[in-house]
Coordinates of C-alpha atoms and ligand atoms in Angstrom, one line a residue:
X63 CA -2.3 -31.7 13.5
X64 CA -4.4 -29.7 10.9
X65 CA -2.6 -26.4 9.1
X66 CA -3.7 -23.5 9.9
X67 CA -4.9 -21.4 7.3
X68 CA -6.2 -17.7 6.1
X69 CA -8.2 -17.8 3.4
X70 CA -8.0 -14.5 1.1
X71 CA -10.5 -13.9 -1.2
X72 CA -12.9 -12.2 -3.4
X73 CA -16.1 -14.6 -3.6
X74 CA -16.8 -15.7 -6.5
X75 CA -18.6 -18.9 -7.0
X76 CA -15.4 -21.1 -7.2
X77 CA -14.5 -19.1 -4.3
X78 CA -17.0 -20.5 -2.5
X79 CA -16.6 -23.7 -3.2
X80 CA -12.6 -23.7 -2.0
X81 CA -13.9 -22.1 1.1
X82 CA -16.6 -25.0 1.6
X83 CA -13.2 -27.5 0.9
X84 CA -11.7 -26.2 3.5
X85 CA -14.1 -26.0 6.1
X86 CA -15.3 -29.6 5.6
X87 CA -11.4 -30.3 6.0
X88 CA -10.8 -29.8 10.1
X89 CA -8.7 -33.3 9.8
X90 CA -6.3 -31.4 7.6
X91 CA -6.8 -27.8 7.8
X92 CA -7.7 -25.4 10.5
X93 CA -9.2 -22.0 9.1
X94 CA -7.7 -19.4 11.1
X95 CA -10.0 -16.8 9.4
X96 CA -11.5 -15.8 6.1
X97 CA -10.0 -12.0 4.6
X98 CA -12.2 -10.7 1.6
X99 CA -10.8 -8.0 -1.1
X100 CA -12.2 -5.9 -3.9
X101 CA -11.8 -8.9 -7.4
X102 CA -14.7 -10.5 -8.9
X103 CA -16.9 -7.7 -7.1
X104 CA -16.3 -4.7 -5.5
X105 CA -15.9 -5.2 -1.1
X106 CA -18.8 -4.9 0.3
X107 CA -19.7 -8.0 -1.8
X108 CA -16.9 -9.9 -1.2
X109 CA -17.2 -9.7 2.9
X110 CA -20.9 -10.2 2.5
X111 CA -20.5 -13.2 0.6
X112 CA -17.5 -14.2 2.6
X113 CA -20.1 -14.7 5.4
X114 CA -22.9 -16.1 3.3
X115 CA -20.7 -18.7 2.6
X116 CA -19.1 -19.3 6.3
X117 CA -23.0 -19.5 7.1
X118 CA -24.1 -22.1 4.4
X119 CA -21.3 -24.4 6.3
X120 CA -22.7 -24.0 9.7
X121 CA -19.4 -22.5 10.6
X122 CA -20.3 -19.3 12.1
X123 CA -17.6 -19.1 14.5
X124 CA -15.0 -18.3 11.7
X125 CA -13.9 -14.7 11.9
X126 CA -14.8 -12.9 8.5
X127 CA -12.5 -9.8 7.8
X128 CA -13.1 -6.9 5.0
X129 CA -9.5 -5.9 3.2
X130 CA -8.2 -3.4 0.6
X131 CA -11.2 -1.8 -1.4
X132 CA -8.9 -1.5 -4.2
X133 CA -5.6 -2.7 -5.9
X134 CA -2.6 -0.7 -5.0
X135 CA -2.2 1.8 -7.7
X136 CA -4.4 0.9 -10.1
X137 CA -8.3 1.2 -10.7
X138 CA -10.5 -1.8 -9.6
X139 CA -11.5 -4.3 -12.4
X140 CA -14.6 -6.4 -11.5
X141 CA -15.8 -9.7 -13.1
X142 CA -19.4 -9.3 -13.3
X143 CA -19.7 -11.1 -16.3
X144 CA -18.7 -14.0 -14.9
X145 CA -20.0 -14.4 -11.6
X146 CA -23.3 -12.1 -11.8
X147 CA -24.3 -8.7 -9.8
X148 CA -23.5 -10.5 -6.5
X149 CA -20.8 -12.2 -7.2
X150 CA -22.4 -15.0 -6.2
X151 CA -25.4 -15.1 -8.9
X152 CA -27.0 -18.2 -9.2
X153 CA -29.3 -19.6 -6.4
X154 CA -30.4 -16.7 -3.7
X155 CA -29.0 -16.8 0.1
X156 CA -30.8 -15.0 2.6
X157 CA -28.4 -12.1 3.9
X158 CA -25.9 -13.1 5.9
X159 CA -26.7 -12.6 10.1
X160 CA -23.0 -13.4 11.6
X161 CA -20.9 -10.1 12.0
X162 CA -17.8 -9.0 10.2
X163 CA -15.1 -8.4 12.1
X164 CA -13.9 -4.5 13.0
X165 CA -10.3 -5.6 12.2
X166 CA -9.1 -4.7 8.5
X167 CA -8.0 -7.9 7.1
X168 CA -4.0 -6.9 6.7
X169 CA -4.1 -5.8 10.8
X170 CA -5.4 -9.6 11.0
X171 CA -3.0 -10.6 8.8
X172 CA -0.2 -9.0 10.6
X173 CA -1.0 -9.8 14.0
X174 CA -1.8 -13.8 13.0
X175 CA 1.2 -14.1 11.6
X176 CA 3.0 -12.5 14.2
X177 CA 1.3 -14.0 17.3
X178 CA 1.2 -17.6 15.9
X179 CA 4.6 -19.4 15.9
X180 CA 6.8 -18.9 13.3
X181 CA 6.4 -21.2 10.1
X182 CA 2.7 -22.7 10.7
X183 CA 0.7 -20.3 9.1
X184 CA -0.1 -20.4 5.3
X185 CA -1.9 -18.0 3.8
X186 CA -4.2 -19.1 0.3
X187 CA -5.2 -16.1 -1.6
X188 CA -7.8 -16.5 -3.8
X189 CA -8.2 -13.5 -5.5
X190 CA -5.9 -10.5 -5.9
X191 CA -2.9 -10.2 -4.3
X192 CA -3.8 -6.7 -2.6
X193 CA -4.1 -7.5 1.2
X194 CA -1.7 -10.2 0.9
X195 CA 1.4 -7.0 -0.4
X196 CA 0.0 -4.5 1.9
X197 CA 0.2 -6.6 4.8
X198 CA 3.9 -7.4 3.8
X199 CA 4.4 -3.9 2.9
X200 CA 3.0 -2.5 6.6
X201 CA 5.1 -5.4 8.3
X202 CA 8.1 -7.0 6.3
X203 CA 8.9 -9.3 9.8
X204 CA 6.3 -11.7 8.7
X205 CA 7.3 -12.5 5.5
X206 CA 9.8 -15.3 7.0
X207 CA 7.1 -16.4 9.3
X208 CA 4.8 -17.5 6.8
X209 CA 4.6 -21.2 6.1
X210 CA 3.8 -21.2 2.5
X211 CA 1.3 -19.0 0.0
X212 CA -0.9 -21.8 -2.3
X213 CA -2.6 -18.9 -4.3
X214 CA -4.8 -19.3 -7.7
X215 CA -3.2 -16.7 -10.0
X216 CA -1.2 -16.6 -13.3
X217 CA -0.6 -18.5 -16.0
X218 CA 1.8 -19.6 -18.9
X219 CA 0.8 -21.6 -22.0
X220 CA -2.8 -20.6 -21.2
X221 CA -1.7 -17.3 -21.3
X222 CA -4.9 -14.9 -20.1
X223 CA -8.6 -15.1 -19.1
X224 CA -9.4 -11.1 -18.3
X225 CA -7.0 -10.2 -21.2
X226 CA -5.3 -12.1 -23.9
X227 CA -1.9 -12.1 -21.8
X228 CA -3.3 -12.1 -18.3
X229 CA -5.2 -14.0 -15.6
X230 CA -7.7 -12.2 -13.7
X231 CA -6.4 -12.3 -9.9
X232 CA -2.9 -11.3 -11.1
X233 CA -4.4 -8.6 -13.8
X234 CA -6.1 -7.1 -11.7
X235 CA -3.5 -6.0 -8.9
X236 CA 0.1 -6.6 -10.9
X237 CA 2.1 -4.6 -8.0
X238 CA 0.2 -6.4 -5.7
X239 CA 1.2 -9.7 -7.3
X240 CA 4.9 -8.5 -8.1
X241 CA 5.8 -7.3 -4.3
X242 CA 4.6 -10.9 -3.2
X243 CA 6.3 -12.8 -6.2
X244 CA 9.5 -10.7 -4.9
X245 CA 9.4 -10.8 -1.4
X246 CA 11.2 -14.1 -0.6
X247 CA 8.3 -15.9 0.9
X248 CA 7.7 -19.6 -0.3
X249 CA 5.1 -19.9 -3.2
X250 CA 3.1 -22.3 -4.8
X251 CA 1.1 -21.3 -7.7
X252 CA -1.7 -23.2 -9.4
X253 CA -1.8 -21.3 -12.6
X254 CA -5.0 -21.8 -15.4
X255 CA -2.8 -24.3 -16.8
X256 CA -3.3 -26.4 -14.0
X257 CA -7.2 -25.2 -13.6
X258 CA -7.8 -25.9 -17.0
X259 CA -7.5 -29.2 -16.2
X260 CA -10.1 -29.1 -13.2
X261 CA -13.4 -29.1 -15.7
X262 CA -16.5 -29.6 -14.3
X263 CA -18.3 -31.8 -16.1
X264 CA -22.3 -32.7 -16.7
X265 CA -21.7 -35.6 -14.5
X266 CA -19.4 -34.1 -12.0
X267 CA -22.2 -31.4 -11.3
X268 CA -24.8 -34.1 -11.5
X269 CA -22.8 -35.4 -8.3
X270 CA -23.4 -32.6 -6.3
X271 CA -26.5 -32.4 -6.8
X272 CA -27.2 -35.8 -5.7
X273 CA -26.1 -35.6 -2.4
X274 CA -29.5 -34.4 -1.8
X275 CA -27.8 -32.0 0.8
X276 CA -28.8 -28.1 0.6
X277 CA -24.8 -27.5 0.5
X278 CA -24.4 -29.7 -2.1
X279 CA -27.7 -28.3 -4.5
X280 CA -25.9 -24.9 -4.1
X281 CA -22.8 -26.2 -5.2
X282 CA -24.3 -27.3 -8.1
X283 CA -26.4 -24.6 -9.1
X284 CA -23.6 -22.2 -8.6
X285 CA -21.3 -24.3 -10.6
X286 CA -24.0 -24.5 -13.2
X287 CA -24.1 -20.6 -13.0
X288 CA -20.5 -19.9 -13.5
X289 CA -19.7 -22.2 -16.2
X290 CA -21.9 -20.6 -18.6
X291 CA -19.3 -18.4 -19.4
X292 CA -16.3 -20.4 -19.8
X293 CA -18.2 -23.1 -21.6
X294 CA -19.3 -20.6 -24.2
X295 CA -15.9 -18.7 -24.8
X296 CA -13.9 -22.0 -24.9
X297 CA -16.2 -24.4 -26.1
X298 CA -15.4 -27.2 -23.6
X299 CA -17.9 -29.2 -21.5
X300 CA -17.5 -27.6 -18.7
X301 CA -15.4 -24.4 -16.9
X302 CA -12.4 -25.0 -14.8
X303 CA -13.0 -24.7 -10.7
X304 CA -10.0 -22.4 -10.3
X305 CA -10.2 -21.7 -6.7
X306 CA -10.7 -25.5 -4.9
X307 CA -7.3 -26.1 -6.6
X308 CA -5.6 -24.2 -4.1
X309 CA -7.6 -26.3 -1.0
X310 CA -7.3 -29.2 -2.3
X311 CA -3.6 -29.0 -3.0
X312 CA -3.1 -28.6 0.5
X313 CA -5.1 -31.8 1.7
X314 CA -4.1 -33.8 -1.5
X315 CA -0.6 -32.8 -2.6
X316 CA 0.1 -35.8 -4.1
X317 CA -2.6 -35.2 -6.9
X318 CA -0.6 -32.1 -8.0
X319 CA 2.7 -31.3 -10.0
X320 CA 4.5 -29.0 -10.7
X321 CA 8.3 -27.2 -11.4
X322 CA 9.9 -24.6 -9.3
X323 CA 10.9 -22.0 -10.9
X324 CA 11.5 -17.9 -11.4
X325 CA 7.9 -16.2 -12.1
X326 CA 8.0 -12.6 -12.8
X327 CA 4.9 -10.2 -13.4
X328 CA 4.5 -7.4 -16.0
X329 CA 3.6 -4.0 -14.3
X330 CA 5.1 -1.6 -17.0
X331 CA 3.5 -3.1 -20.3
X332 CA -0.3 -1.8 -20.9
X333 CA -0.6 -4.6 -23.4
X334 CA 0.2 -7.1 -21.5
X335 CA -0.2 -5.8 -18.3
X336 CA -0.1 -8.8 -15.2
X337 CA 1.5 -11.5 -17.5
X338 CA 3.4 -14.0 -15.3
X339 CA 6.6 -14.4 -17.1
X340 CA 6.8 -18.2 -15.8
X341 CA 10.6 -19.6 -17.2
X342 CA 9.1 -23.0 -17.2
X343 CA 12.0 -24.3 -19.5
X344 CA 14.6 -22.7 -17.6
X345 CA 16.0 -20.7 -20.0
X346 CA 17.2 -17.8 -17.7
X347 CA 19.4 -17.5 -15.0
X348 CA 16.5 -15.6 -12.4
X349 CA 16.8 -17.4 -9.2
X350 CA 13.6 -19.7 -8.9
X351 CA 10.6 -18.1 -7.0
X352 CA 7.6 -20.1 -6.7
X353 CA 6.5 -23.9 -7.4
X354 CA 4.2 -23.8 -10.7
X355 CA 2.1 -25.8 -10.5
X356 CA 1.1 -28.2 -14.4
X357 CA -0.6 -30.7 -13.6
X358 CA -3.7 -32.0 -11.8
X359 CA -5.3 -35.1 -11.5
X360 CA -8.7 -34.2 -12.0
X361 CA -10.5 -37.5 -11.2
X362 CA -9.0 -37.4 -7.7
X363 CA -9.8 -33.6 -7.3
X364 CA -13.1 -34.1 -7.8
X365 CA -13.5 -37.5 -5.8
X366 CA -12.0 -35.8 -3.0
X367 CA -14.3 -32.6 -3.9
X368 CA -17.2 -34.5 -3.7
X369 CA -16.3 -36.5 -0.6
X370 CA -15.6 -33.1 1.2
X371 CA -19.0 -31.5 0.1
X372 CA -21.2 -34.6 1.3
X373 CA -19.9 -33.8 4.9
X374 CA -21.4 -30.2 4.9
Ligands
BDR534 C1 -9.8 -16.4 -10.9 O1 -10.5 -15.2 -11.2 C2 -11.8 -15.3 -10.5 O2 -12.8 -14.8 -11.4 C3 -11.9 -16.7 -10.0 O3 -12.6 -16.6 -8.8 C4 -10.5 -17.2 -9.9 O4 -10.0 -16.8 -8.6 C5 -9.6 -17.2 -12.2 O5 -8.9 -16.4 -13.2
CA535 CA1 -11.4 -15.9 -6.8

């Protein structure tokens, strides 16, 4: 039986790619729906592209939800220097033609959670953590009926991407990220240190591009797009394809690990404002939260990447 999933996220080339993971998945994973929110670009992106990207899989049946337009208390930080205008710079898309959904995302969220037996749903936040709290804020019953949260976010010896102590997703909405940390539900957390180890590489792109599929050319010309960026500011081959971690974790546990233990994210501290405080060494006494995730076996990620893709 495959999981059923809701994806939350602000696409985002990497994004997109997770999202194509998982809809080339159906064996393993059964995407309930797709919930965008204000991140890499501001919202009426992120549902656009949401749907460009449902679209590019031949999946139009997949309801596409907009979210929160903004983190909880804080102003909206956007990664345009990463991703481009769009969001999804890179190749052009023609506009999108299947409908978003009237439904807010959290009212989805909510009701999904709620309507869906309790313990089967997981929910795999990509982005900010903003729907995700408000949806537990609105409606504390689901919390214990969620299955698991696999969400990109955080980090610990990499420290930060947006700011020198902070990863983007988690920077950006800290409350958002603190009420879920705190709120009891299971969570596994693939962290840069574990996307740091998920580099593209010349070859790896070269891959996608050889399936000599119009999903797979995107792929690769998006992937060529966004690593620009991380390539020049850490001098590596290639940039880290955060997002499909979360996916692929889900079909392929056994290519991650990871410890569990207590996270905790800075709200008060401008400086270093959405740290995750991750006691990898277990040197407090705060009751563990959330799997961290350390480790991933990148020539299986991308083997099983790559498989995926072809299917599309
Ligand atoms: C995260 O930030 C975004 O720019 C990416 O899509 C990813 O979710 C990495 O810090
Ligand atoms: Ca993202």
């Amino acid at each position: 039986m495959p999981r059923d999933i809701i994806i939350d996220t602000d696409p985002g080339q990497d994004d997109a790619v997770a999202i194509l993971l998982a809809l080339a998945s159906p064996e393993e994973l059964n995407v309930l729906g797709v919930t965008a929110v204000a991140g890499n670009v501001p919202l009426p992106l992120t549902q656009r592209n949401a749907r460009i990207i449902c679209e590019l899989a031949g999946h139009t049946h997949v309801p596409v939800f907009a979210g929160c337009d903004r983190p909880l208390s804080r102003r909206l930080v956007t990664a345009e220097h990463v991703h481009g205008k769009t969001g999804l710079d890179g190749p052009q898309l023609p506009d999108p033609t299947m409908a978003l959904q009237d439904q807010h995302a959290v009212d989805f969220i909510i009701e999904t959670l709620r309507e869906r037996p309790s313990g089967t749903v997981t929910l795999c936040p990509l982005g900010p953590l903003t729907n995700i709290a408000t949806a537990f804020q609105r409606a504390p019953d689901i919390i214990a009926r969620v299955q698991d949260i696999v969400l990109m976010g955080g980090a610990y010896f990499e420290v930060g991407n947006i700011t020198p102590a902070a990863e983007f997703n988690i920077y950006v909405d800290p409350h958002a990220a603190e009420n879920v940390f705190r709120s009891g539900a299971p969570i596994t957390v693939m962290p840069l240190d574990l996307t740091h180890k998920a580099l593209t590489t010349a070859g790896r792109v070269a891959s996608f591009r050889a399936m000599g599929t119009h999903v797979g050319t995107m792929v690769a010309e998006w992937t060529d797009f966004f690593e620009r960026f991380d390539k020049e500011k850490y001098g590596s081959e290639g940039a880290p394809l955060h997002d499909p971690c979360v996916i692929a974790y889900l079909i392929r546990p056994d290519l991650f690990t990871g410890r569990f233990i207590n996270v905790e994210v800075e709200t008060t501290s401008e400086l270093t404002m959405g740290m995750t405080v991750a006691d990898w060494w277990g040197v407090t006494n705060r009751p563990a939260n959330a799997t961290f995730m350390g480790h991933v076996d990148a020539a299986g990620f991308f083997a099983l990447l790559t498989e995926r893709i072809a299917r599309l």
